[in-house]
Amino acid sequence: MTALLLILVFLLFQTFVLLCCVAAGNDAASQEISDQEQMEFIREWKKIHCSSPQK
C-alpha cells in the first residue's frame, strides 16, 4: 500500500512539472524576447562575417 502511494505521489509530481514546462513554453512574451535576441545575434554575425573584404 505504501509503495502504491509513493508511486501515485511521484506521478502527480511529474505531471505538475510537465504542466509547468508546457506553460512556460507557451509564453508569448518570452518567445518574442527570444526572437529579438536571435535576430540581434544574426545581425552582429553578418556584420563580422559578411562585410569583411574577400581574399
C-alpha positions as semicolon CSV with decimal commas, in nm:
position;residue;x (nm);y (nm);z (nm)
1;M;0,000;0,000;0,000
2;T;0,284;0,239;0,084
3;A;0,459;0,170;-0,247
4;L;0,139;0,245;-0,436
5;L;0,103;0,576;-0,253
6;L;0,465;0,669;-0,330
7;I;0,417;0,588;-0,699
8;L;0,099;0,797;-0,707
9;V;0,272;1,095;-0,543
10;F;0,566;1,061;-0,783
11;L;0,337;1,057;-1,088
12;L;0,143;1,359;-0,963
13;F;0,469;1,549;-0,913
14;Q;0,587;1,456;-1,263
15;T;0,255;1,574;-1,409
16;F;0,291;1,905;-1,226
17;V;0,644;1,955;-1,363
18;L;0,529;1,869;-1,716
19;L;0,243;2,119;-1,699
20;C;0,480;2,390;-1,572
21;C;0,715;2,325;-1,864
22;V;0,429;2,338;-2,114
23;A;0,301;2,664;-1,966
24;A;0,648;2,822;-1,976
25;G;0,699;2,717;-2,337
26;N;0,377;2,886;-2,450
27;D;0,458;3,230;-2,307
28;A;0,427;3,477;-2,595
29;A;0,636;3,749;-2,430
30;S;0,935;3,524;-2,365
31;Q;0,913;3,390;-2,720
32;E;0,921;3,744;-2,859
33;I;1,228;3,828;-2,649
34;S;1,398;3,512;-2,772
35;D;1,319;3,601;-3,132
36;Q;1,464;3,951;-3,086
37;E;1,782;3,811;-2,932
38;Q;1,823;3,571;-3,223
39;M;1,776;3,848;-3,479
40;E;2,033;4,066;-3,299
41;F;2,281;3,778;-3,298
42;I;2,229;3,723;-3,672
43;R;2,279;4,096;-3,744
44;E;2,604;4,102;-3,546
45;W;2,724;3,782;-3,714
46;K;2,655;3,930;-4,059
47;K;2,844;4,249;-3,968
48;I;3,150;4,045;-3,875
49;H;3,142;3,778;-4,146
50;C;2,972;3,936;-4,448
51;S;3,120;4,286;-4,455
52;S;3,484;4,180;-4,441
53;P;3,670;4,200;-4,774
54;Q;3,713;3,877;-4,963
55;K;4,067;3,744;-5,004
